[in-house]
Tab-separated table of C-alpha atoms in Angstrom:
chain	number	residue	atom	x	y	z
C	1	UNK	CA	0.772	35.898	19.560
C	2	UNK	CA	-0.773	38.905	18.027
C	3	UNK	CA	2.518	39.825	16.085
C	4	UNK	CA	1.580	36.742	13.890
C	5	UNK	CA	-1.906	37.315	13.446
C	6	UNK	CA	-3.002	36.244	10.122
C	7	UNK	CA	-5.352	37.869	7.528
C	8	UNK	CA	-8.667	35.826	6.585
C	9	UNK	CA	-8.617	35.044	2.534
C	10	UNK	CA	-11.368	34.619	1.015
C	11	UNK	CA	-12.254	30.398	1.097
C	12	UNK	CA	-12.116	28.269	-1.286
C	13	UNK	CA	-14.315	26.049	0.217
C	14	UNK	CA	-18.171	26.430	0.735
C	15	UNK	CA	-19.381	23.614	3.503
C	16	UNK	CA	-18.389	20.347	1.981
C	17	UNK	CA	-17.809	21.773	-1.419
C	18	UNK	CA	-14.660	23.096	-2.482
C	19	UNK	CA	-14.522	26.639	-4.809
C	20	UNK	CA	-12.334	26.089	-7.797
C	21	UNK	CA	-9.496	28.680	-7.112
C	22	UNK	CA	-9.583	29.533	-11.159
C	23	UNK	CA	-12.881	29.659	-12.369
C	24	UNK	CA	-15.100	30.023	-9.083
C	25	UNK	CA	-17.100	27.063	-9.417
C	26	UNK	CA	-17.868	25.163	-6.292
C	27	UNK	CA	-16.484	21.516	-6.782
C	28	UNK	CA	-17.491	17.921	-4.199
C	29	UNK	CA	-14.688	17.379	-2.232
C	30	UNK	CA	-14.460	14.208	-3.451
C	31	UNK	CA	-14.014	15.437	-6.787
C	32	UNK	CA	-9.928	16.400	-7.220
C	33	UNK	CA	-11.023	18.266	-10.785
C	34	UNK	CA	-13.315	20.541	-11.427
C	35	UNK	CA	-15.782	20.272	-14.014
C	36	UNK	CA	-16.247	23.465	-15.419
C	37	UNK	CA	-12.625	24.637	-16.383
C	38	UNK	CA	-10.422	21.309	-15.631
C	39	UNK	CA	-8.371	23.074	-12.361
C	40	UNK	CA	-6.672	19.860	-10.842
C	41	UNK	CA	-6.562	20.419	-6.992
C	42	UNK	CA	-3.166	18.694	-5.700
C	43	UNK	CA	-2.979	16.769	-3.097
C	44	UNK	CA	0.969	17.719	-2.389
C	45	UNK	CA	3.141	20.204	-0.903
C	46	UNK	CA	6.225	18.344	-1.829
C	47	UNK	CA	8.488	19.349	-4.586
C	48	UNK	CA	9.629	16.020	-5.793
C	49	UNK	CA	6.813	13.760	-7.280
C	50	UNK	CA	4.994	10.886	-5.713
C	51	UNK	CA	6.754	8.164	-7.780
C	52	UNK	CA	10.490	10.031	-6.738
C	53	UNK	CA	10.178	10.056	-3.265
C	54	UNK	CA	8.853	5.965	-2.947
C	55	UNK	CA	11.970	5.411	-5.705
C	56	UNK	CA	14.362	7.231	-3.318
C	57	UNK	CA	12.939	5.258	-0.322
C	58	UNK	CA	13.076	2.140	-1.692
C	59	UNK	CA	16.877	2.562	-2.623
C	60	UNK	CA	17.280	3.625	0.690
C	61	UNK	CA	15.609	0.161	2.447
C	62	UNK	CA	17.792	-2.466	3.502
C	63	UNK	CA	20.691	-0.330	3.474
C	64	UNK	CA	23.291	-0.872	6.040
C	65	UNK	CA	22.220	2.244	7.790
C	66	UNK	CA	18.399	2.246	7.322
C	67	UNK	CA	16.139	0.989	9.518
C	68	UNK	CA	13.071	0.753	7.204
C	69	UNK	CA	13.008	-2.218	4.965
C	70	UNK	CA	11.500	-2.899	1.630
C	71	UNK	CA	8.435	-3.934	3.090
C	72	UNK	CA	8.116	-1.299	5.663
C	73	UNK	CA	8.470	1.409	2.762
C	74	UNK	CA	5.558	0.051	0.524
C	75	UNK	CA	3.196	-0.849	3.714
C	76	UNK	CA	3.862	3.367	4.654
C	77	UNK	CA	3.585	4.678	1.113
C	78	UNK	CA	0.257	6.718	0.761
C	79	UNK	CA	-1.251	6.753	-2.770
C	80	UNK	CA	-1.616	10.193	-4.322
C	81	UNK	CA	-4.775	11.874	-4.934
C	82	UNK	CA	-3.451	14.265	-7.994
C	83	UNK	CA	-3.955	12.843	-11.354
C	84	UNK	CA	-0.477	13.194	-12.573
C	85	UNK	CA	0.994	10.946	-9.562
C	86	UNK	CA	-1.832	8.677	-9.398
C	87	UNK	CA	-1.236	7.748	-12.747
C	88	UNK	CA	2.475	7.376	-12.264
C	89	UNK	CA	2.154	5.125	-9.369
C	90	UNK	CA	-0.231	2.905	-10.812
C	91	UNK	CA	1.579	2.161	-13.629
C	92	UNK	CA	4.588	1.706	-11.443
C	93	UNK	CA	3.036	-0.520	-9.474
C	94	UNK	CA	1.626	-2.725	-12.224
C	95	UNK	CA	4.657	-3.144	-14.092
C	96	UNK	CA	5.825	-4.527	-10.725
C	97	UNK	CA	3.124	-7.781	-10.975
C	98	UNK	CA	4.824	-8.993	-13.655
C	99	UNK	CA	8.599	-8.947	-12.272
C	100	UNK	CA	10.005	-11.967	-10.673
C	101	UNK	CA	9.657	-9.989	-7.625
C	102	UNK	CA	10.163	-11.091	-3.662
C	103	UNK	CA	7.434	-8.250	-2.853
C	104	UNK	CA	5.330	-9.221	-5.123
C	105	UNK	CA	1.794	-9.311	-2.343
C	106	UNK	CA	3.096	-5.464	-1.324
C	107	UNK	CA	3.175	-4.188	-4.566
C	108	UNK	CA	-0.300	-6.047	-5.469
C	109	UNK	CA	-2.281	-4.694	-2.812
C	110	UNK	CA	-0.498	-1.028	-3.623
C	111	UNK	CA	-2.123	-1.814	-6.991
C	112	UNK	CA	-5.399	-2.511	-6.099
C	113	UNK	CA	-4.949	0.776	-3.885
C	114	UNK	CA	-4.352	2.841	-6.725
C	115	UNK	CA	-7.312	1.351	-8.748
C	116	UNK	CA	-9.124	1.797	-5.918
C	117	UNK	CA	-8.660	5.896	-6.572
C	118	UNK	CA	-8.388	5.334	-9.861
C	119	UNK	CA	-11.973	4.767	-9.758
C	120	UNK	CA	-12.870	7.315	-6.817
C	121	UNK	CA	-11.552	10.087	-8.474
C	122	UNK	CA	-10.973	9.424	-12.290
C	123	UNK	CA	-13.952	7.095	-13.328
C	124	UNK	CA	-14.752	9.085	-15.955
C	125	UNK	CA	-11.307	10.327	-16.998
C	126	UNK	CA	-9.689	8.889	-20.738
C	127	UNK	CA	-6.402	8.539	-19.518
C	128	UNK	CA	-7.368	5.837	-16.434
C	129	UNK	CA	-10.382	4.433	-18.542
C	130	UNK	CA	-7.121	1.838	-19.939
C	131	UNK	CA	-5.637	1.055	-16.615
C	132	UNK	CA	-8.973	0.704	-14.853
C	133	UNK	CA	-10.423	-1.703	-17.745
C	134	UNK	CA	-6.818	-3.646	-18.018
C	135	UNK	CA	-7.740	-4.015	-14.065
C	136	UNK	CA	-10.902	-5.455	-14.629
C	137	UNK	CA	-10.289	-7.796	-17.289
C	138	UNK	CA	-7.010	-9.020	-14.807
C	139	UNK	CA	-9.750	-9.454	-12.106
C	140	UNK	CA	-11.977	-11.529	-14.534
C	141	UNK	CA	-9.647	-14.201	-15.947
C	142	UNK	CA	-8.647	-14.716	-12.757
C	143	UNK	CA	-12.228	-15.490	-11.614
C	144	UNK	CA	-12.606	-17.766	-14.297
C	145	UNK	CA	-9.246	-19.833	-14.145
C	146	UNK	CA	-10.064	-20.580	-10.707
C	147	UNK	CA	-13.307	-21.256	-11.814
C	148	UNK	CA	-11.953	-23.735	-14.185
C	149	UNK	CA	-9.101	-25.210	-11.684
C	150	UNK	CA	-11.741	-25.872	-9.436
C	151	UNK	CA	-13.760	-27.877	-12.336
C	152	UNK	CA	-10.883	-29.796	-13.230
C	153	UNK	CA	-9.963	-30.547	-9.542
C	154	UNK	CA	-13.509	-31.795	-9.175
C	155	UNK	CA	-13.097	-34.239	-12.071
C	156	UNK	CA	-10.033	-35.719	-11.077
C	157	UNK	CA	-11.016	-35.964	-7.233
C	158	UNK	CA	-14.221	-38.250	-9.029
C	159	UNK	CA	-11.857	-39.996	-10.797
C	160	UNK	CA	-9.675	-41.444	-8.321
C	161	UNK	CA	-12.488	-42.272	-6.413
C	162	UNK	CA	-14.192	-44.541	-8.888
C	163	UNK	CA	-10.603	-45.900	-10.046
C	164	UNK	CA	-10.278	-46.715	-6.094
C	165	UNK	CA	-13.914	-48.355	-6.200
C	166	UNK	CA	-13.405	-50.401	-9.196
C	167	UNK	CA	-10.152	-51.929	-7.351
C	168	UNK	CA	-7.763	-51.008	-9.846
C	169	UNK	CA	-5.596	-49.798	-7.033
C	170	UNK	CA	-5.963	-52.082	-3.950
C	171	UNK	CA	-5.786	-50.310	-0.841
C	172	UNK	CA	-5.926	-51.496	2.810
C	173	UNK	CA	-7.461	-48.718	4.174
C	174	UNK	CA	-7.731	-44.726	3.017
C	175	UNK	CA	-5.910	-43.008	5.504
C	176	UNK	CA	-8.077	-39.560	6.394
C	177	UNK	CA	-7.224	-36.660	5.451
C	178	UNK	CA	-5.915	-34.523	8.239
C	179	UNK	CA	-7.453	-31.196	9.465
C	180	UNK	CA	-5.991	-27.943	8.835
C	181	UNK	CA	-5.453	-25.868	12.135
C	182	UNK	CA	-5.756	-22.344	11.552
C	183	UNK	CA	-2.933	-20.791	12.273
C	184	UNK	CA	-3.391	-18.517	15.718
C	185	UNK	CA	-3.295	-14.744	14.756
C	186	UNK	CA	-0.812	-12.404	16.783
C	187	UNK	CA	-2.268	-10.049	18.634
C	188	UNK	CA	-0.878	-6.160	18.278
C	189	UNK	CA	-0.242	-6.590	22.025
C	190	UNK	CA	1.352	-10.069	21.705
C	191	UNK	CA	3.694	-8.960	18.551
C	192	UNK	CA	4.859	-5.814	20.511
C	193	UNK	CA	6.491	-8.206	22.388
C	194	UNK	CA	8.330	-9.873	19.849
C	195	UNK	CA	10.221	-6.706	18.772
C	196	UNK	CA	9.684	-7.580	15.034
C	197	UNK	CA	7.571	-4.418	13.605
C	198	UNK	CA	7.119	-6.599	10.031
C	199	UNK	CA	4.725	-8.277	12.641
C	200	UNK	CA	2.922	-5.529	14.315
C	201	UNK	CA	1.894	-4.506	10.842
C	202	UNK	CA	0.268	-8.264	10.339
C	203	UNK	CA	-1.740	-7.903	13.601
C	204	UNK	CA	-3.027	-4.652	12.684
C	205	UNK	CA	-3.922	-5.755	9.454
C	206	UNK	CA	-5.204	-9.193	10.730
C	207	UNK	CA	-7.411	-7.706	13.872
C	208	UNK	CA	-10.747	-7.148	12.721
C	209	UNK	CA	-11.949	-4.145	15.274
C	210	UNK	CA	-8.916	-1.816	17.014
C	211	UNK	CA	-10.971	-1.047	19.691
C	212	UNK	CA	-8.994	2.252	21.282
C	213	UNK	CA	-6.761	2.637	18.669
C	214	UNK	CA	-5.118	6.263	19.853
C	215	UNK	CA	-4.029	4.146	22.809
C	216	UNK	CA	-2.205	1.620	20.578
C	217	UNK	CA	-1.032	4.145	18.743
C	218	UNK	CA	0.785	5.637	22.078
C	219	UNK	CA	2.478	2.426	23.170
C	220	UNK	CA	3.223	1.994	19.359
C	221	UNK	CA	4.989	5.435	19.813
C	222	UNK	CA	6.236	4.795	23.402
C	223	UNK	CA	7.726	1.812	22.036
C	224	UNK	CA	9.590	3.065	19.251
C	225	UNK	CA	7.698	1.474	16.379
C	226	UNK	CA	6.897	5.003	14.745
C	227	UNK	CA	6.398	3.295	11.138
C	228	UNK	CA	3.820	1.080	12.501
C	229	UNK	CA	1.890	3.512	14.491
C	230	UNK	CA	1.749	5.544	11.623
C	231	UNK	CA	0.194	2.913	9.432
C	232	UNK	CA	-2.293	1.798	11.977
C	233	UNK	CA	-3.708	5.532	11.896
C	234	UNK	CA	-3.005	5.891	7.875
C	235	UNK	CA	-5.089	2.645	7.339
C	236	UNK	CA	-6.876	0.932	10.369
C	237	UNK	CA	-8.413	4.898	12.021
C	238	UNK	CA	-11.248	6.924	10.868
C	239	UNK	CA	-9.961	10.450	10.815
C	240	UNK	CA	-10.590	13.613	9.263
C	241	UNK	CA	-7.614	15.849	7.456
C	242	UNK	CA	-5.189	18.276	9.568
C	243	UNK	CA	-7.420	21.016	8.209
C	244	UNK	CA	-10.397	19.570	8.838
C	245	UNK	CA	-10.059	18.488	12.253
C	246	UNK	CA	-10.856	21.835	13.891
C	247	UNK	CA	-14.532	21.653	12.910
C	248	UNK	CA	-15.415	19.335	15.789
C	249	UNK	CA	-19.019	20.776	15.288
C	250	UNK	CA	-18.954	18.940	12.156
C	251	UNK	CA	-16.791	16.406	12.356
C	252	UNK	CA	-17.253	15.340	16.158
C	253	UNK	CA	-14.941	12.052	17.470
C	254	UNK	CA	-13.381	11.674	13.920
C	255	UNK	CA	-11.972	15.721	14.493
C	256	UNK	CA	-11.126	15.169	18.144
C	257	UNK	CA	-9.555	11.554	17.708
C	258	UNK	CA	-7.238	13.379	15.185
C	259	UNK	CA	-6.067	16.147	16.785
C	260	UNK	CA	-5.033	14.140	19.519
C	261	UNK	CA	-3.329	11.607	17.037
C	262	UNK	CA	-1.648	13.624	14.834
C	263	UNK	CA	-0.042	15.309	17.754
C	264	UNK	CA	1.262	12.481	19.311
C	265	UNK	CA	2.957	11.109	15.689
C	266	UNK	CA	4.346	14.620	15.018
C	267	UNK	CA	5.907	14.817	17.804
C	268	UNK	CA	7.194	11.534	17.819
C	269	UNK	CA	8.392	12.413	14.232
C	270	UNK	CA	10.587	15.502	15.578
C	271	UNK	CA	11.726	13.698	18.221
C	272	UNK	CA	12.886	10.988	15.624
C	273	UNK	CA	14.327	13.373	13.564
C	274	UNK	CA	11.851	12.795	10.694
C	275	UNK	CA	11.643	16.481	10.052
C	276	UNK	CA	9.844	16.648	7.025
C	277	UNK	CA	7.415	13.886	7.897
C	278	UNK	CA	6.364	16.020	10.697
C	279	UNK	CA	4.810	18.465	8.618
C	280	UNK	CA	2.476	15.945	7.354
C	281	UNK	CA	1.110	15.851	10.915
C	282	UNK	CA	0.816	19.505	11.550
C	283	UNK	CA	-2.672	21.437	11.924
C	284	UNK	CA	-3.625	23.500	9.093
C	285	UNK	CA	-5.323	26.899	9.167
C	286	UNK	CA	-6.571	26.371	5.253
C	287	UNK	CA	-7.175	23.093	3.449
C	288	UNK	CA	-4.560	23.374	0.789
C	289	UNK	CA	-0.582	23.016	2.738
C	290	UNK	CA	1.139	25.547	0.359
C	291	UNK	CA	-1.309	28.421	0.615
C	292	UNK	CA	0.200	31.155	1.883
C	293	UNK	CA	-2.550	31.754	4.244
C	294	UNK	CA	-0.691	28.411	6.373
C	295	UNK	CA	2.125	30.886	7.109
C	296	UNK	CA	1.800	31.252	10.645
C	297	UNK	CA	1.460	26.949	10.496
C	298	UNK	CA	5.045	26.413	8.557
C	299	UNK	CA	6.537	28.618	10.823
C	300	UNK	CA	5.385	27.170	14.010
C	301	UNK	CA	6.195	23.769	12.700
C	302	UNK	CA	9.785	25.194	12.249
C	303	UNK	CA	10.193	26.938	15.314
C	304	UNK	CA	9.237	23.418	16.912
C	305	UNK	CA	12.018	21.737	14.602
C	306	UNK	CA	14.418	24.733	15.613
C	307	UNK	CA	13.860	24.548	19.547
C	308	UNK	CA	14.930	20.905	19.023
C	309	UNK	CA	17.986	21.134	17.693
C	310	UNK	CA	18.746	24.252	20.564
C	311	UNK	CA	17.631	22.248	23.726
C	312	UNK	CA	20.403	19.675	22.550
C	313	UNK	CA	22.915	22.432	21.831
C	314	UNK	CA	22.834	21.670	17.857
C	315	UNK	CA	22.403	25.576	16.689
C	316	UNK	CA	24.380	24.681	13.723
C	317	UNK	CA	21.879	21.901	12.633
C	318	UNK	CA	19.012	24.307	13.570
C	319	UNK	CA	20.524	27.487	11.089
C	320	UNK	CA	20.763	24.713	8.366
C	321	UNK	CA	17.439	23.522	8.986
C	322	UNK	CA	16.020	27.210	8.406
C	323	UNK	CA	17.993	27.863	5.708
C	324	UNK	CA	16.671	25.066	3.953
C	325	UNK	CA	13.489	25.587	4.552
C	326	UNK	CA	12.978	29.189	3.931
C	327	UNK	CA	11.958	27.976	0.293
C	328	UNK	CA	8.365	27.678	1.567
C	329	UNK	CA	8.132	31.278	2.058
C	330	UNK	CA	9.994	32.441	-0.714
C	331	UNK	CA	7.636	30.345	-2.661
C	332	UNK	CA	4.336	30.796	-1.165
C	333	UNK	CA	4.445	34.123	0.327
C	334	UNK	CA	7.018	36.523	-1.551
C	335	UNK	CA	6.148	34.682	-4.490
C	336	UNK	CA	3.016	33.398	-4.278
C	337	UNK	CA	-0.568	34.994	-5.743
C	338	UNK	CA	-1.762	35.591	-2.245
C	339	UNK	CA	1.463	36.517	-0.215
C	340	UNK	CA	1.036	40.366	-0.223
C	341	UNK	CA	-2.062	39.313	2.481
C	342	UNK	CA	0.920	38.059	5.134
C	343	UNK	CA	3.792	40.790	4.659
C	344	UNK	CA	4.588	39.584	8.567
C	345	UNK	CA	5.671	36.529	6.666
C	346	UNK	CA	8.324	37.217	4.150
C	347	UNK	CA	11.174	34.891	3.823
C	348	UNK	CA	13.237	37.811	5.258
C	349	UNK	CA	11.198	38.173	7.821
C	350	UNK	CA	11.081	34.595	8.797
C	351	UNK	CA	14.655	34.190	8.623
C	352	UNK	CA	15.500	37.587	10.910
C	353	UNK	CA	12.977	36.160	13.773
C	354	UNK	CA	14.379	32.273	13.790
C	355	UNK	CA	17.889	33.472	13.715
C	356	UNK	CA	17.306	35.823	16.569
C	357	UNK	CA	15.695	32.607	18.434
C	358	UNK	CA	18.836	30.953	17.459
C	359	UNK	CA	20.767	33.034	18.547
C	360	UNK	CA	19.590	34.252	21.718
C	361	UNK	CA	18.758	30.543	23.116
């Protein structure tokens, strides 16, 4: 492939430490600000903002031609790392507790995600000091009415106990109290076979070790329960980003478990026709998705998408596809601060070489 070779930019990352792209300063890559001139590194290549795409998926769920319900859409969501999301989505969420809401558990634990970061990357930020103390304070006087529940409880259970002794109720016999049986958890094997992915999403969450999980996530696949494979790796699997899973020298199992992963869910994703999920999935030749240095990436992940639609005779469906996704070159490489480095990767240029494909399969 040496017509596509790319040009090496100079990093913005140094080891484990990120260089601000503004002022030069190396920043912790768990830090998504840095501290000397404020640069916010997003976490995002989508147009549309965190809080927009879950409201657009949610209106979608339950619909008569969706697949995905309510519940599948908030177990899937991922919380945002960039502060202007993050801070959308947790207030979103919150305002949710106190709606007489169905989903109320989803949208409580996709609170307590969001605090969660909140607190990882914004501790010290003004604007989430408010949520993350309103958090707190929630946490608190919830301690203590329990606390207090349990007092009263106790006082009452004495109570009746010494009303019983003193006879004032004359009982035969106290009849025992009956033990609770602990309800048998579904295994992720057991509730494959129940064809109900709402509970394939329980057993993950309710098993306490996966013990091979790239093989579960493979009969999750081979199965057709996509959402749920996907969630086992976004939340039950240690793994390392798209970008950083080529330094296996670094990284070791966590890089080589996602590699194989992430190839398996995007091309399950193509397959499914979840073309814009896929990209999520893709490998990365630099850390941040809409540099232009990830050129030669977008277009391979297109010319994937493309040779889809052609091996099932769809070349009209594959010319839209291009069409509307030329933006990412227009935007990253014609018009982007770095795109004179990858002239090979115009938008024209793109466009002439997929059509060609197109046209010639």
């Amino acid at each position: 492939m040496g017509l596509f070779r790319k040009k090496e930019e100079p990093s913005t990352k140094v080891g484990r430490v990120r260089k601000c792209p503004q002022c030069g300063a190396p920043v912790p890559a768990s830090k998504v600000v840095c501290p000397e001139c404020g640069w916010e590194f997003d976490d995002t290549n989508n147009r549309e903002s965190a809080l927009e795409r879950l409201s657009n998926e949610l209106q979608k769920a339950n619909g008569f031609f969706s697949s995905r319900t309510t519940e599948d859409v908030l177990s899937s969501f991922r919380i945002p790392k960039s502060k202007g999301d993050l801070l959308e989505v947790t207030m979103f969420f919150k305002a949710k507790l106190s709606s007489d809401s169905e989903y109320e558990r989803e949208y409580r634990a996709k609170y307590e995600e969001c605090i969660m970061k909140c607190k990882q990357y914004y501790a010290q930020d003004p604007d989430f000091a408010r949520l993350i103390s309103e958090h707190d304070n929630m946490v608190r006087h919830k301690a203590n009415s329990a606390f207090i529940k349990r007092i009263f409880t106790i006082i009452g259970v004495i109570v009746g106990v010494c009303l019983l002794a003193l006879g004032i109720w004359k009982i035969s016999s106290i009849v025992s109290a009956n033990k609770k049986t602990e309800q048998k958890k579904l295994t992720i094997e057991h509730s494959i076979a129940l064809n109900d992915e709402n509970a394939i999403i329980r057993a993950i969450d309710n098993t306490k070790k996966i013990e091979d999980p790239l093989s579960v996530i493979t009969t999750l696949v081979k199965s057709n329960y996509l959402d749920a494979a996907i969630y086992l790796y976004e939340n039950r699997t240690e793994h390392v980003s798209t970008y950083d899973m080529k330094w296996e020298y670094s990284y070791g199992d966590k890089a080589t478990f996602t590699k194989s992963a992430t190839k398996i869910l995007y091309d399950a994703l193509i397959n499914a026709e979840r073309m814009d999920e896929a990209w999520d999935y893709h490998a990365l030749d630099y850390d941040t998705p809409t540099y232009a240095g990830n050129c030669n990436c977008y277009f391979q992940y297109m010319m994937d998408v493309v040779n889809y639609y052609c091996k099932q005779n769809r070349k009209q469906e594959a010319r839209l596809f291009l069409k509307e996704h030329l933006i990412w070159f227009t935007n990253y490489v014609d018009n982007g601060r770095y795109g004179k480095d990858y002239s090979d990767f115009t938008s024209a240029k793109v466009n002439q070489r997929i059509s060609k494909y197109i046209n010639e399969f």
